[in-house]
Coordinates of C-alpha atoms in Angstrom, one line a residue:
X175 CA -7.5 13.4 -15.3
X176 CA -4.3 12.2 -17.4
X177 CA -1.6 11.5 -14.7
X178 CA 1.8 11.8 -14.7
X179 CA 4.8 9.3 -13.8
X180 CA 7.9 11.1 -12.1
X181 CA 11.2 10.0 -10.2
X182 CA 12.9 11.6 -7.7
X183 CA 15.7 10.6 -5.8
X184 CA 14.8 9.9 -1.8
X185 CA 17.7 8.9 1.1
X186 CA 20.1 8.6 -2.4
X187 CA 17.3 5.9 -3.8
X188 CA 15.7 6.9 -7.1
X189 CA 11.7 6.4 -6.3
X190 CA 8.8 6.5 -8.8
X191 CA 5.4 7.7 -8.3
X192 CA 2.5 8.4 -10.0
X193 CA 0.7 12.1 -9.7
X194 CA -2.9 12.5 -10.3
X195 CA -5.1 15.5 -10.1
X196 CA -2.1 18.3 -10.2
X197 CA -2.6 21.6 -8.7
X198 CA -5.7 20.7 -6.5
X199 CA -6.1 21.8 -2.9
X200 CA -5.6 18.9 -0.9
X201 CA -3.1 15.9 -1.0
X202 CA -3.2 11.9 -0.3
X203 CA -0.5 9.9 -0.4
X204 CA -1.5 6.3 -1.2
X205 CA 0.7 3.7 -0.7
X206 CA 0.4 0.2 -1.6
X207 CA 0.9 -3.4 0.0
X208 CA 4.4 -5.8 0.0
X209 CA 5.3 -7.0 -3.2
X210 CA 2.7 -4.7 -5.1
X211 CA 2.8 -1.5 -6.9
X212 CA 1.7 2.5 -6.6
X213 CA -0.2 1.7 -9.8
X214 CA -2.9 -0.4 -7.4
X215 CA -3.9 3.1 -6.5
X216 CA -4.8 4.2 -10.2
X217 CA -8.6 3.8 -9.9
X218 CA -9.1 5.1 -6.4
X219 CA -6.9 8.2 -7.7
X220 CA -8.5 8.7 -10.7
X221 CA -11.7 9.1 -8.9
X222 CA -10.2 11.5 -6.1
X223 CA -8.3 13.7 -8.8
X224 CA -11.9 14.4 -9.7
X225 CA -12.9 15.8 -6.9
X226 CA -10.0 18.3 -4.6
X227 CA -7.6 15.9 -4.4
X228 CA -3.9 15.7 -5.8
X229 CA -3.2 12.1 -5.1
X230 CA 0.7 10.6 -5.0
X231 CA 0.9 6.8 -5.6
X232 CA 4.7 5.9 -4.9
X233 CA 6.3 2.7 -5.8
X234 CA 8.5 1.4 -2.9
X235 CA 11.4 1.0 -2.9
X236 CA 12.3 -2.9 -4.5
X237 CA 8.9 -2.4 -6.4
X238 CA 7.8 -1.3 -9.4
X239 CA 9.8 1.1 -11.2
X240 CA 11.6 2.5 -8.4
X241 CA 15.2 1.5 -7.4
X242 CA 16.4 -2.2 -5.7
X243 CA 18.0 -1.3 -2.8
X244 CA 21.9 -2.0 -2.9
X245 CA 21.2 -2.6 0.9
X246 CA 18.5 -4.8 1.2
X247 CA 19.5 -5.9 4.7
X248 CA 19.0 -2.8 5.9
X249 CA 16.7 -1.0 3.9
X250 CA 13.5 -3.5 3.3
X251 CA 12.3 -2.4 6.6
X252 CA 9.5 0.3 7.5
X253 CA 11.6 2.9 9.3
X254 CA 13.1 2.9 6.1
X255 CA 10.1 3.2 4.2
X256 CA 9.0 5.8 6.4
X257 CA 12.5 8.0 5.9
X258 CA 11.4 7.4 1.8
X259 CA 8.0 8.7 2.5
X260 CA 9.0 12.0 4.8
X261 CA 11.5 12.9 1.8
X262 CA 9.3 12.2 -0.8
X263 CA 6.7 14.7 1.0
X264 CA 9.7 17.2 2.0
X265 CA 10.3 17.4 -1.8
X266 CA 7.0 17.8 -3.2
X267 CA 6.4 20.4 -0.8
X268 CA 3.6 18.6 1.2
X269 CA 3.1 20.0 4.5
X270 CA -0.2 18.1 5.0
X271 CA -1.8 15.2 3.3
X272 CA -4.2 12.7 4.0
X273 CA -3.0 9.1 4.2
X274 CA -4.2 5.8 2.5
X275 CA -2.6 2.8 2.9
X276 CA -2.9 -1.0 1.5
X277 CA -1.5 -3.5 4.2
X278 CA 2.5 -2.7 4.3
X279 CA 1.4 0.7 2.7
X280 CA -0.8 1.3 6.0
X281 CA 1.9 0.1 8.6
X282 CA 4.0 3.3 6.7
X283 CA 1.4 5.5 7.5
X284 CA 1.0 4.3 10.9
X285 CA 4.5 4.4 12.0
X286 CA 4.9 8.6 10.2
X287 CA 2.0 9.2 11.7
X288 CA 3.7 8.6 15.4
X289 CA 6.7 9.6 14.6
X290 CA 8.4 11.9 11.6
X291 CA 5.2 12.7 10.1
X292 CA 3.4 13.7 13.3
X293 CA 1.4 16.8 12.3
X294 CA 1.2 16.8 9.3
X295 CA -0.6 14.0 8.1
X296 CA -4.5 15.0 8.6
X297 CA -5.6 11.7 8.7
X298 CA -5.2 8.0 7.7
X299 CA -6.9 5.6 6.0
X300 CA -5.6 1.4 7.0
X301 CA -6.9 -0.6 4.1
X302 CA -6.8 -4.2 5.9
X303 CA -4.1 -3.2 8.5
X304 CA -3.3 -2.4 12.0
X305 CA -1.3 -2.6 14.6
X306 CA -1.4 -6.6 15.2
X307 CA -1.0 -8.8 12.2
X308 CA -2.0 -12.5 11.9
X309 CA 1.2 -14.6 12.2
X310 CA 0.1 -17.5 9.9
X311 CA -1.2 -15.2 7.5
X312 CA 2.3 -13.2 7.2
X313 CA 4.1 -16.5 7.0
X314 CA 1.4 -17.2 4.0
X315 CA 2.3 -14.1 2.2
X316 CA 6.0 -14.3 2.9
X317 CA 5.4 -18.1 1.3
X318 CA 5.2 -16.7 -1.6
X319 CA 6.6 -12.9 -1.9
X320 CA 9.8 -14.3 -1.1
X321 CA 10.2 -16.9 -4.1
X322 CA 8.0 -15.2 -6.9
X323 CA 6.6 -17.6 -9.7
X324 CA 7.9 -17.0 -13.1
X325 CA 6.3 -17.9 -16.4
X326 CA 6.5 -17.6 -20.1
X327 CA 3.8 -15.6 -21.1
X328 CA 2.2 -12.7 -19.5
X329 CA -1.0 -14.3 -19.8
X330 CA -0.1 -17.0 -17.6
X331 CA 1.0 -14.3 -14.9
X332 CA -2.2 -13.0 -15.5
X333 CA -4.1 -16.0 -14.3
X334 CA -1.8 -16.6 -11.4
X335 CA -2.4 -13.0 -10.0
X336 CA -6.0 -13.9 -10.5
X337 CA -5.5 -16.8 -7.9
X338 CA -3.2 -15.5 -5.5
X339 CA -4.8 -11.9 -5.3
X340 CA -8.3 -13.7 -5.1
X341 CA -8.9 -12.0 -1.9
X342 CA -9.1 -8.7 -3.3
X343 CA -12.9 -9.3 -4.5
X344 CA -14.2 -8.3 -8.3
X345 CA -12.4 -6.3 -10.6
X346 CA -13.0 -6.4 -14.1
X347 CA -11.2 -8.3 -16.6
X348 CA -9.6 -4.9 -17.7
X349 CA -8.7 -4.4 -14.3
X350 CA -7.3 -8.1 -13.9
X351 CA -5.1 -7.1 -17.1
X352 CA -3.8 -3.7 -15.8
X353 CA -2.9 -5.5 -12.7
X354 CA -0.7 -7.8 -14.4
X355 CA 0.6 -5.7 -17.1
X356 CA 2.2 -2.6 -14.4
X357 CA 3.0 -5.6 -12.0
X358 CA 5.5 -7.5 -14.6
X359 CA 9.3 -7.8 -15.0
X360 CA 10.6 -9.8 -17.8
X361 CA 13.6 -12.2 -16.2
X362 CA 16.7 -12.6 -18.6
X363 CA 15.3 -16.4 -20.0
X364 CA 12.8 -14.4 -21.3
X365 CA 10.2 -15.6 -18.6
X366 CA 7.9 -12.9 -16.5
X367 CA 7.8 -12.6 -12.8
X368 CA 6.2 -10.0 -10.4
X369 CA 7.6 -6.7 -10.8
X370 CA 9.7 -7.3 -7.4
X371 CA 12.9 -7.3 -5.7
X372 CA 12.7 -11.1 -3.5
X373 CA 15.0 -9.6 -1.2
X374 CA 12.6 -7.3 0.3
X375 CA 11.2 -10.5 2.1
X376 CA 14.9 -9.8 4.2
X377 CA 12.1 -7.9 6.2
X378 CA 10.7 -10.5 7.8
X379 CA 13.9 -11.8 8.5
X380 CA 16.3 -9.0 9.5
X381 CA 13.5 -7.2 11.1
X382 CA 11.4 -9.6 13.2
X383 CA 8.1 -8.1 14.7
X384 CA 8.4 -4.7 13.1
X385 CA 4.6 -5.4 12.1
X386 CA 3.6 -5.3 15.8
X387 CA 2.7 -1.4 16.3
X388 CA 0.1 -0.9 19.3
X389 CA 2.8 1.1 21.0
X390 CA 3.4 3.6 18.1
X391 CA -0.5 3.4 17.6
X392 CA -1.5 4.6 20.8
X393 CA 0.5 7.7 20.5
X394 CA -2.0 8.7 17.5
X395 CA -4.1 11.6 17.6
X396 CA -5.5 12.1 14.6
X397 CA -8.4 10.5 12.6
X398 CA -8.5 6.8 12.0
X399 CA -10.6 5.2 9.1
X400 CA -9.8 0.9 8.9
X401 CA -11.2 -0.9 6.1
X402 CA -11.5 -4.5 7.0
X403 CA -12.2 -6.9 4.3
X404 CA -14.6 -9.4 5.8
X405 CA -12.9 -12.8 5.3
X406 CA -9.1 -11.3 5.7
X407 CA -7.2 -13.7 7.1
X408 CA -4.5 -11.0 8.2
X409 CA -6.4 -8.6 10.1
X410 CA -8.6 -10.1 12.7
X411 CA -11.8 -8.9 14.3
X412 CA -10.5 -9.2 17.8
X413 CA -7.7 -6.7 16.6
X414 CA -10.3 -4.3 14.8
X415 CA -12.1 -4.4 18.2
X416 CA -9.4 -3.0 19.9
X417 CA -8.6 -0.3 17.9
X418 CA -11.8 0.9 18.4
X419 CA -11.0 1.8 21.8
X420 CA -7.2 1.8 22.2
X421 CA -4.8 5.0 20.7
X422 CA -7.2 6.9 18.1
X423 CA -10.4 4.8 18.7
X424 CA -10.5 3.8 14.9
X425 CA -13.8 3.7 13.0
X426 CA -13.8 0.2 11.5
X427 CA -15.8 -0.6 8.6
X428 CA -16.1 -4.3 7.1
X429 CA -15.8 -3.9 3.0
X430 CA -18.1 -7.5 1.7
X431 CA -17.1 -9.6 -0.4
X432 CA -13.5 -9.6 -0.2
X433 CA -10.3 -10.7 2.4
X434 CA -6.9 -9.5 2.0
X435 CA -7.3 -6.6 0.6
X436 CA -9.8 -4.4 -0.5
X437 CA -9.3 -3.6 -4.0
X438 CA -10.5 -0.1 -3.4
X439 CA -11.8 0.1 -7.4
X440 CA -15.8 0.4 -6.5
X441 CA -18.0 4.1 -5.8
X442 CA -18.6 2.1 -2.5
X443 CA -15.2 1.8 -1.8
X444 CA -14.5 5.4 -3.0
X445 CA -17.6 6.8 -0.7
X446 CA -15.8 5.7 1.7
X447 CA -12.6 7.0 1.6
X448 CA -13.7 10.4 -0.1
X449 CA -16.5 11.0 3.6
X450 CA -14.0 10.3 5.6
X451 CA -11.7 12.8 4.4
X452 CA -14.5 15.4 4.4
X453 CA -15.7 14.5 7.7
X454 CA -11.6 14.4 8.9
X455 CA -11.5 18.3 7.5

């Protein structure tokens, strides 16, 4: 199914997002990681538009094609993000959805879920996230999020996604070249850089600890699907284990072949997230 790219303006900040599979029955919202874009979503939406799904891939705020906050002090943080995400559903006329969400994207989900989005969402999906986050491995990311590379070809972007997003196990080379092209900004030297605000690493400054959710996660009642990628360096087995029997007693399933984060681009990857919404109702 063709998709469609819209705007709409959330908390007075114009936000993009994609919309696939219009006019089916159910919704997900599926929102992506830190200094990433909605368009990460496109192949797992593509596949879900084929089946009941309308699927709504937002770019966050400071990403992508939506708006740089005027207020990034204040408004690179995820209550923010979650007060963009209960608009965005208010607007769009969601009353429930199911939830799938890449690293920063799941911490948003996590946080609605407890709070402003509590009965509605019918269930969430943490694609290499949880409550606890490995330290070093936020400090590795924030390394480089906050102080994005630049280069003079698109190409050479191209190969340095390659590297840095490594983790994220195979994708094609017309995958690799999607990623790049919907993840690049031209600077004005004429140079291309990730398609990013750097000030929305302010939220590991202004907003210390705001990844460290075990008390919003054991108010969750609803159904719990975490994707773990088997080498991730950010979400760590002893964490996985006690979500498994802490809050919503997760099921936890190890994706092969990749780390931080599953690219969610494979029919195994798709199975499953598509059973798990089935078997959520």
């Amino acid at each position: 199914m063709t998709p469609t790219s819209n705007y709409l303006s959330c908390v007075g900040r114009e936000i993009h997002y994609m919309e696939w599979g219009a006019g089916n029955t159910e919704t997900v919202i599926a929102w992506h990681g830190l200094a990433r874009t909605g368009r990460d979503m496109d192949d797992l939406a593509a596949h879900l538009a084929t089946r009941r799904y309308r699927v709504i891939c937002p770019d966050t705020i400071g990403r992508g094609l939506s708006q740089w906050s005027p207020d990034p002090a204040n408004e690179y943080c995820l209550a923010f993000y979650v007060r963009l995400a209960v608009a965005l559903a208010d607007q769009l006329g969601i009353e429930r959805m199911h939830w799938v969400g890449t690293s920063m994207g799941g911490s948003i989900g996590m946080l609605a879920a407890a709070g402003a989005l509590r009965g509605r969402m019918r269930s969430l999906v943490l694609n290499d996230n949880g409550p606890q986050l490995a330290e070093s491995a936020i400090e590795r990311i924030r390394s480089y999020a906050g102080a994005p590379a630049a280069f003079a070809t698109v190409g050479e972007l191209e190969q340095y996604f390659r590297t840095i997003y490594k983790p994220y196990g195979w994708l094609s080379d017309a995958q690799w070249r999607r990623l790049a092209e919907t993840s690049t900004r031209r600077l004005p030297d004429g140079r291309v850089t990730p398609h990013y605000d750097p000030n929305m690493v302010m939220q590991f400054t202004h907003h210390a600890n705001e990844y460290q959710l075990w008390d919003a996660w054991d108010t969750l009642d609803l159904p719990v699907l975490c994707l773990r990628g088997e080498s991730s360096d950010l979400l760590l087995r002893e964490t996985t284990a006690q979500m498994q029997v802490r809050g919503p007693k997760a099921q936890v399933v190890e994706v092969a072949g990749c780390g931080h984060a599953p690219a969610l681009n494979t029919p195994e990857h798709y199975a499953l997230v598509e059973r798990f919404f089935v078997a959520a109702g």
